[in-house]
PDB file of C-alpha atoms in Angstrom:
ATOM      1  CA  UNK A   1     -39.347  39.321   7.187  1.00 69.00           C
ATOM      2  CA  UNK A   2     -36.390  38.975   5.164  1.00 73.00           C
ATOM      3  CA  UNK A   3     -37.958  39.321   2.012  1.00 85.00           C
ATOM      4  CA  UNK A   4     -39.340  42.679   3.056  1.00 84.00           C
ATOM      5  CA  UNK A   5     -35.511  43.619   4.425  1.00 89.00           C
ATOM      6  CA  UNK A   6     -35.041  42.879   0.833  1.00 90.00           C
ATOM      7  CA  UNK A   7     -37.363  44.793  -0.765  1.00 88.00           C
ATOM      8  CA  UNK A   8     -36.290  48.199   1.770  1.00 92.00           C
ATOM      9  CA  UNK A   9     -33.048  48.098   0.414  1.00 93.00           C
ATOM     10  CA  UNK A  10     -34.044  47.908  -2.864  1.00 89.00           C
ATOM     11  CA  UNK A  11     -36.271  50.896  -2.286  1.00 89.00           C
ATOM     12  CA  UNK A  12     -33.607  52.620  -0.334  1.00 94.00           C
ATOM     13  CA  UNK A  13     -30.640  52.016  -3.039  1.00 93.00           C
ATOM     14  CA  UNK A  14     -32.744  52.483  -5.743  1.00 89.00           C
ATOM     15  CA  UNK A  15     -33.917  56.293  -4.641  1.00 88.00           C
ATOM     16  CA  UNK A  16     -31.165  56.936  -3.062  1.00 91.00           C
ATOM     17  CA  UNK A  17     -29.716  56.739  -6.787  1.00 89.00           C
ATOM     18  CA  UNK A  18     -32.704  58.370  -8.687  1.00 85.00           C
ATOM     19  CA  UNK A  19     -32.312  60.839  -6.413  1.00 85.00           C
ATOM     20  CA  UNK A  20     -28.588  61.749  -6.468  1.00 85.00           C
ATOM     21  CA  UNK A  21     -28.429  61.158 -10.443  1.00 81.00           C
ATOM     22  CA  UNK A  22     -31.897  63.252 -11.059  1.00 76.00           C
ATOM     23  CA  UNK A  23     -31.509  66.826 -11.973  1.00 69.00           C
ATOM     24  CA  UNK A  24     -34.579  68.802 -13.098  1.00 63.00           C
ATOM     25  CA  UNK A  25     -37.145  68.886 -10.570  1.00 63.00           C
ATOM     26  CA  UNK A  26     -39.637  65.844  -9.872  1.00 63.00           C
ATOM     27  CA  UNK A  27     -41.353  64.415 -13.122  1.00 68.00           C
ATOM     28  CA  UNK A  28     -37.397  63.774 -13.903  1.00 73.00           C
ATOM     29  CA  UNK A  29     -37.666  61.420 -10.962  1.00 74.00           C
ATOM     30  CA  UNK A  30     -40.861  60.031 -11.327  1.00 74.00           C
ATOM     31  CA  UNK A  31     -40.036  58.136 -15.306  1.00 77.00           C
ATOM     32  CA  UNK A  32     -36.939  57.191 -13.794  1.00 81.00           C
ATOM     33  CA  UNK A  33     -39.100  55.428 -10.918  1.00 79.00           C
ATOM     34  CA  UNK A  34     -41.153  54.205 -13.359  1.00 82.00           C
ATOM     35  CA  UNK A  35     -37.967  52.465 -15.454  1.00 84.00           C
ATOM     36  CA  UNK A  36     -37.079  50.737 -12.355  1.00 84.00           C
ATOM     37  CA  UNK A  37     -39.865  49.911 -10.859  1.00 83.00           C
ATOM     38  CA  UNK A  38     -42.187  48.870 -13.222  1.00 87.00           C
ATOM     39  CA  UNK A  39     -39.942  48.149 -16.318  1.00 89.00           C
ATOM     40  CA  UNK A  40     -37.181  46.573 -14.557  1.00 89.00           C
ATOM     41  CA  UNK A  41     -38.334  45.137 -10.640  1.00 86.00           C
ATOM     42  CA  UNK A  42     -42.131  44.586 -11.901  1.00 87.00           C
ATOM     43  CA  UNK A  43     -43.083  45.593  -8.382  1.00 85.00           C
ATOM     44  CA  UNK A  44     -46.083  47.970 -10.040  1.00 85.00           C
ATOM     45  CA  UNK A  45     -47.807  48.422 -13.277  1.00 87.00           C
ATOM     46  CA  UNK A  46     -47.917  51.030 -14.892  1.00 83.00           C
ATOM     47  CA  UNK A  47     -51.749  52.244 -14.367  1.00 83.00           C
ATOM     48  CA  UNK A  48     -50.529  51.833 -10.987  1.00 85.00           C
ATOM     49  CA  UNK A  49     -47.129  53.753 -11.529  1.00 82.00           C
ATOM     50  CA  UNK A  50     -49.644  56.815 -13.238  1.00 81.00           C
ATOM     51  CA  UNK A  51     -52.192  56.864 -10.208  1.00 83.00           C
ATOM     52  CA  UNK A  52     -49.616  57.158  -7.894  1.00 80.00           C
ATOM     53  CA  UNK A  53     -47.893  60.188  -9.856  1.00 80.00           C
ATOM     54  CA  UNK A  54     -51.151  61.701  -9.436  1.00 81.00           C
ATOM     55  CA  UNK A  55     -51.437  61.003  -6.147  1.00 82.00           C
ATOM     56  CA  UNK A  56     -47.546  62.923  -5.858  1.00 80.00           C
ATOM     57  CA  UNK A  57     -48.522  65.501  -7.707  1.00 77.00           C
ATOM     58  CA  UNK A  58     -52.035  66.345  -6.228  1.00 76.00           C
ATOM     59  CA  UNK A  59     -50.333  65.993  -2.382  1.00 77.00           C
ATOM     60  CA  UNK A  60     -48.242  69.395  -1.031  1.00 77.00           C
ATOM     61  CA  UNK A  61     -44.623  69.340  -1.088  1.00 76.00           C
ATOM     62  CA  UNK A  62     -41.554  68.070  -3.896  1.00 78.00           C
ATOM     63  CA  UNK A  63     -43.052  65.558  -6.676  1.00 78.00           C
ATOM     64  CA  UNK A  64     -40.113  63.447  -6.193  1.00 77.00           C
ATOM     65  CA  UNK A  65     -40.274  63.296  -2.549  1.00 82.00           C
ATOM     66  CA  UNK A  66     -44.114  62.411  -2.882  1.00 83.00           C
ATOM     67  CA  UNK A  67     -43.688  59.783  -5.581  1.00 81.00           C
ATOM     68  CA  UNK A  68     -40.999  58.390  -2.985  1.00 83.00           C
ATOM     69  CA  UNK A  69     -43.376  58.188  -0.250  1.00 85.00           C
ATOM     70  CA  UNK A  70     -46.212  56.622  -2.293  1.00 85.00           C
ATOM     71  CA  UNK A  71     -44.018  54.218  -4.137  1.00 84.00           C
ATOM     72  CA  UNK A  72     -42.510  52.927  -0.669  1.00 89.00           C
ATOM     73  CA  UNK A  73     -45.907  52.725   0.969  1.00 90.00           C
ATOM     74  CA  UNK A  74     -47.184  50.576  -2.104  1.00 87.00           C
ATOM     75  CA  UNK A  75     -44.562  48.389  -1.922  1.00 86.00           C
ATOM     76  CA  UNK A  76     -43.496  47.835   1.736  1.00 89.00           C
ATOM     77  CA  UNK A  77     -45.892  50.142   3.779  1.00 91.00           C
ATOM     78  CA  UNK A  78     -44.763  52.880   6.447  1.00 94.00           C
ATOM     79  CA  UNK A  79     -41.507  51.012   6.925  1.00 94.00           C
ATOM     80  CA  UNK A  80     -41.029  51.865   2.713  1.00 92.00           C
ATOM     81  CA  UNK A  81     -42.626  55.331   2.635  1.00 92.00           C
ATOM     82  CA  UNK A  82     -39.727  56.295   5.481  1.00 94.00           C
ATOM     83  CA  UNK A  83     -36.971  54.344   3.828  1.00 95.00           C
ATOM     84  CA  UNK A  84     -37.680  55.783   0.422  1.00 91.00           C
ATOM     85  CA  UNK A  85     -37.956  59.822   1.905  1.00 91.00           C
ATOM     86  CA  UNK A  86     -34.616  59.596   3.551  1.00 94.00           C
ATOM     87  CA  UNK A  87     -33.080  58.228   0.743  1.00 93.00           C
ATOM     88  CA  UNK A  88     -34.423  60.849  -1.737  1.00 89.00           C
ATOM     89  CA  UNK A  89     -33.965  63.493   0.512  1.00 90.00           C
ATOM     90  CA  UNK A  90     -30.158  62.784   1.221  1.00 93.00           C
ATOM     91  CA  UNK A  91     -28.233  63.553  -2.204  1.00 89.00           C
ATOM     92  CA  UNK A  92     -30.109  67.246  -2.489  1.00 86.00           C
ATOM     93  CA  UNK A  93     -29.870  67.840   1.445  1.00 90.00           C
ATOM     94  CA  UNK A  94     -25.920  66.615   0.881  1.00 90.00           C
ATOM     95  CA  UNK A  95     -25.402  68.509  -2.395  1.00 86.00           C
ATOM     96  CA  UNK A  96     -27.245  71.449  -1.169  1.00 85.00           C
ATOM     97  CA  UNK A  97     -25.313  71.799   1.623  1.00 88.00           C
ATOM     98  CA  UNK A  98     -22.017  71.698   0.131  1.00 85.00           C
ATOM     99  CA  UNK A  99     -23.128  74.628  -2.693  1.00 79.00           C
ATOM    100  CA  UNK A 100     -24.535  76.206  -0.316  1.00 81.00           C
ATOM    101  CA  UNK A 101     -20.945  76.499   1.302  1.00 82.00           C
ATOM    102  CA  UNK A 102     -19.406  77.144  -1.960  1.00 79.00           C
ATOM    103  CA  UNK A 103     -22.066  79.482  -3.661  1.00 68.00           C
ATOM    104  CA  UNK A 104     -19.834  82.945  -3.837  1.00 66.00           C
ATOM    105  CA  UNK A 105     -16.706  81.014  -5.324  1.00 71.00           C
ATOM    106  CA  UNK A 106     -19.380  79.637  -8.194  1.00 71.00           C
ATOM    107  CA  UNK A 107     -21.917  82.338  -8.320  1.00 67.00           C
ATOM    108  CA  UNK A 108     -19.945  84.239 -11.656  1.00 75.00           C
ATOM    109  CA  UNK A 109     -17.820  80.883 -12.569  1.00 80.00           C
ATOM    110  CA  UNK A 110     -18.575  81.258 -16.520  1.00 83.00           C
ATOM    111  CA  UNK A 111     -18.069  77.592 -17.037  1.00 84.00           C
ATOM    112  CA  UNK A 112     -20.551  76.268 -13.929  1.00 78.00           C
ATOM    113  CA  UNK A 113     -23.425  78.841 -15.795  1.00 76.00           C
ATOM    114  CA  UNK A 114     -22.873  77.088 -19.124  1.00 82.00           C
ATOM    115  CA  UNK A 115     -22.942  73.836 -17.246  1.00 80.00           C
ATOM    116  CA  UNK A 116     -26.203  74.737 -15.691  1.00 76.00           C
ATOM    117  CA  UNK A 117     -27.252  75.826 -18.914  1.00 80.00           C
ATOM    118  CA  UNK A 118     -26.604  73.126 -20.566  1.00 83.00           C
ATOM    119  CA  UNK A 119     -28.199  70.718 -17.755  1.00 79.00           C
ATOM    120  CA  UNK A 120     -31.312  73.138 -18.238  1.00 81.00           C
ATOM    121  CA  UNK A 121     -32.017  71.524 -21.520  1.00 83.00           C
ATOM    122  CA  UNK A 122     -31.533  68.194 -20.876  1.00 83.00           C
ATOM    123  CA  UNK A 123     -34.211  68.686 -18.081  1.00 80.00           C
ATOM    124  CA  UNK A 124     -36.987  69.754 -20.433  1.00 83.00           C
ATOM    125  CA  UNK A 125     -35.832  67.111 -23.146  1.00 84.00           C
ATOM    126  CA  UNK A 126     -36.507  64.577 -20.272  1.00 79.00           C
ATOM    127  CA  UNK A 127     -39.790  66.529 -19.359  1.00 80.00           C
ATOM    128  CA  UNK A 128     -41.034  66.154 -22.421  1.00 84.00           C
ATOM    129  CA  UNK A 129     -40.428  62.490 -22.503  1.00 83.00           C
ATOM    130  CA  UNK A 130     -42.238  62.016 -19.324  1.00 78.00           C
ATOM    131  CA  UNK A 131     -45.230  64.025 -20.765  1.00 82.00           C
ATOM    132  CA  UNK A 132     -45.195  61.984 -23.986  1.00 85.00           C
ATOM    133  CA  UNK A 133     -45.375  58.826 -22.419  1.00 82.00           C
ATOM    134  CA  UNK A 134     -47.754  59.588 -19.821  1.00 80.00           C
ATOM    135  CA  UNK A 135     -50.004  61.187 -22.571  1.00 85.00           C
ATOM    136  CA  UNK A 136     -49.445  58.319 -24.141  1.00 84.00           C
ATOM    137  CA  UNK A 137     -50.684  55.396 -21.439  1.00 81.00           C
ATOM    138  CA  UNK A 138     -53.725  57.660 -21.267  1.00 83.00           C
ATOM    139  CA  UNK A 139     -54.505  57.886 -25.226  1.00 84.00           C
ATOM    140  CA  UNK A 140     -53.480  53.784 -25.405  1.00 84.00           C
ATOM    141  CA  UNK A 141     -55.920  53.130 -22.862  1.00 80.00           C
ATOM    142  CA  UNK A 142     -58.562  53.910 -25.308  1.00 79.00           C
ATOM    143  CA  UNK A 143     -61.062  55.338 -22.712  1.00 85.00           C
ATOM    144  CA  UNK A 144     -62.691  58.638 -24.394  1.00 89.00           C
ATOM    145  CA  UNK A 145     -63.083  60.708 -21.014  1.00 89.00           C
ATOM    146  CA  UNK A 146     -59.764  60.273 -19.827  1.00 88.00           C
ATOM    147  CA  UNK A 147     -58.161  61.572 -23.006  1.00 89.00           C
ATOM    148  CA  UNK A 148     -60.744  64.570 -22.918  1.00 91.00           C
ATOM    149  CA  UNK A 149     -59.732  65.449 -19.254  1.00 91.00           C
ATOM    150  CA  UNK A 150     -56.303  65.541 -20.687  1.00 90.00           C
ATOM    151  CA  UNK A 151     -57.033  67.556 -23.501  1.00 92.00           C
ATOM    152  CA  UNK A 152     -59.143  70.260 -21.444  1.00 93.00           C
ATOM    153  CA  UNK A 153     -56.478  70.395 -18.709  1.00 93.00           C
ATOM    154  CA  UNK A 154     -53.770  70.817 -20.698  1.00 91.00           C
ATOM    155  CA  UNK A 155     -55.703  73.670 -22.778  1.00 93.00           C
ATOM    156  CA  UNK A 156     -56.615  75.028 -19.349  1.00 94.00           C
ATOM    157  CA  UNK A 157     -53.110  75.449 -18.027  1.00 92.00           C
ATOM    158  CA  UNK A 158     -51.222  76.080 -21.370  1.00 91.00           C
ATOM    159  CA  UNK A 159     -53.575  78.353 -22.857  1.00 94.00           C
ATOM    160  CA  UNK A 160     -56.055  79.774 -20.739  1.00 95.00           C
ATOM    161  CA  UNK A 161     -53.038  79.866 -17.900  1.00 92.00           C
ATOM    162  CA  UNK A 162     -55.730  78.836 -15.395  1.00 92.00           C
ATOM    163  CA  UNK A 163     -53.851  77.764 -11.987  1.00 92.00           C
ATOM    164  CA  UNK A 164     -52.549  74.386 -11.887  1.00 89.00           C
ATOM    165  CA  UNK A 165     -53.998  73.731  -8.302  1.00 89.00           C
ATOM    166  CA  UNK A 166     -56.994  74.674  -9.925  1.00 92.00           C
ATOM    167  CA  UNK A 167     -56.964  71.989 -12.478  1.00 93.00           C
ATOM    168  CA  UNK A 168     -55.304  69.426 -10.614  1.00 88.00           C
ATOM    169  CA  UNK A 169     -58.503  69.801  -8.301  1.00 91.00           C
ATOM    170  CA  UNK A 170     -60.809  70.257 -10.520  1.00 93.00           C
ATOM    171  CA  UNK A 171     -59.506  66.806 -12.337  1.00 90.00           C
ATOM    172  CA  UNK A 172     -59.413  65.072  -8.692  1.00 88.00           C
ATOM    173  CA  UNK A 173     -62.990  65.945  -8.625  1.00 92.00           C
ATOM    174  CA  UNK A 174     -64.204  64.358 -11.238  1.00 92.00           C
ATOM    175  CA  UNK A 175     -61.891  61.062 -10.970  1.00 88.00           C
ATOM    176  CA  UNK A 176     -64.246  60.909  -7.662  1.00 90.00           C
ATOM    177  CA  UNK A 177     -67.506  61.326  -8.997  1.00 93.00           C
ATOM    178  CA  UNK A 178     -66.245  58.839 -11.931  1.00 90.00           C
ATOM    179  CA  UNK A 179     -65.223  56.496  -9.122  1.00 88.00           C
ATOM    180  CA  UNK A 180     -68.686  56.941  -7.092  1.00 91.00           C
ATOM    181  CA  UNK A 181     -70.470  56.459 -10.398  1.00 90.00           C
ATOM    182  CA  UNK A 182     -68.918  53.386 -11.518  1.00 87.00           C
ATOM    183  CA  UNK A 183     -69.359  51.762  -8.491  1.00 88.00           C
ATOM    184  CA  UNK A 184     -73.257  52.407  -8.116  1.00 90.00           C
ATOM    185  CA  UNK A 185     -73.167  50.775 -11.423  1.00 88.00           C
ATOM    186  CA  UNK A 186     -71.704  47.640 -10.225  1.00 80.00           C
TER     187      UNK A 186
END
């Protein structure tokens, strides 16, 4: 019992920071998850850690919310999927609130827009790192149909600008019929 006391406040601290600290949307969040808890804590590996950012991405709703959720329920169940959602939902719901209060005195502030701008492309450098590495574990892992679903989903959203839904779908399809047919094989 204590150990899993431990291991919700860990979850709770440790999103509650991601979560105030992230700026960019949710793959920001989701390689910062994956620093602390597969790099540092060694709670999950990192197959594990991409899986479950498919499973985030693939569900309805925020990314980071969703890789909060699944990373809480992996490590300490229901009582971890609700301790890790209220703790990355209170710095935006908090921050939020107060802009929301304060929008008209920043709305023309010249120095907030160049601040935003500015955040803007620190966001897509960390994007890209998230990308890289995640194409990465994929390409490392050696397994010639996994790095050709990459390679036609990413030329299906980039260039043929078919719907993401579509491919993330699509891509969930086929991870089941691989599943289905690897297990007949066993």
């Amino acid at each position: 019992m204590e150990k899993k006391r431990t291991i919700l406040l860990k979850v709770f601290v440790s999103t509650l920071y991601l979560s105030a600290f992230t700026f960019g949307g949710g793959y920001v969040i989701v390689t910062l998850m994956k620093k602390k808890f597969v790099d540092e804590y060694h709670w999950i590996e990192e197959d594990e850690m991409l899986d479950l950012t498919a499973i985030a991405q693939s569900a309805p709703g925020a990314i980071a919310v969703n890789g909060a959720i699944v990373v809480g329920y992996k490590l300490a169940g229901v009582a971890g999927a609700l301790t890790a959602i209220i703790a990355t939902i209170i710095p935006p719901f908090f921050i939020i609130s107060i802009i929301s209060i304060c929008y008209s005195a920043f709305r023309n502030n010249l120095i907030v827009g160049k601040m935003l701008e500015g955040m803007q492309a620190g966001v897509g450098a960390v994007i890209a790192a998230v990308v890289f590495e995640m194409a990465g574990g994929i390409i490392h892992g050696k397994n010639p149909v996994s790095v050709m679903i990459m390679v036609l989903a990413f030329t299906a959203a980039c260039f043929m600008k078919l719907n993401v839904i579509y491919v993330v779908l699509v891509c969930g399809l086929i991870g089941i019929i691989r599943t289905l047919a690897e297990k007949r094989r066993k």
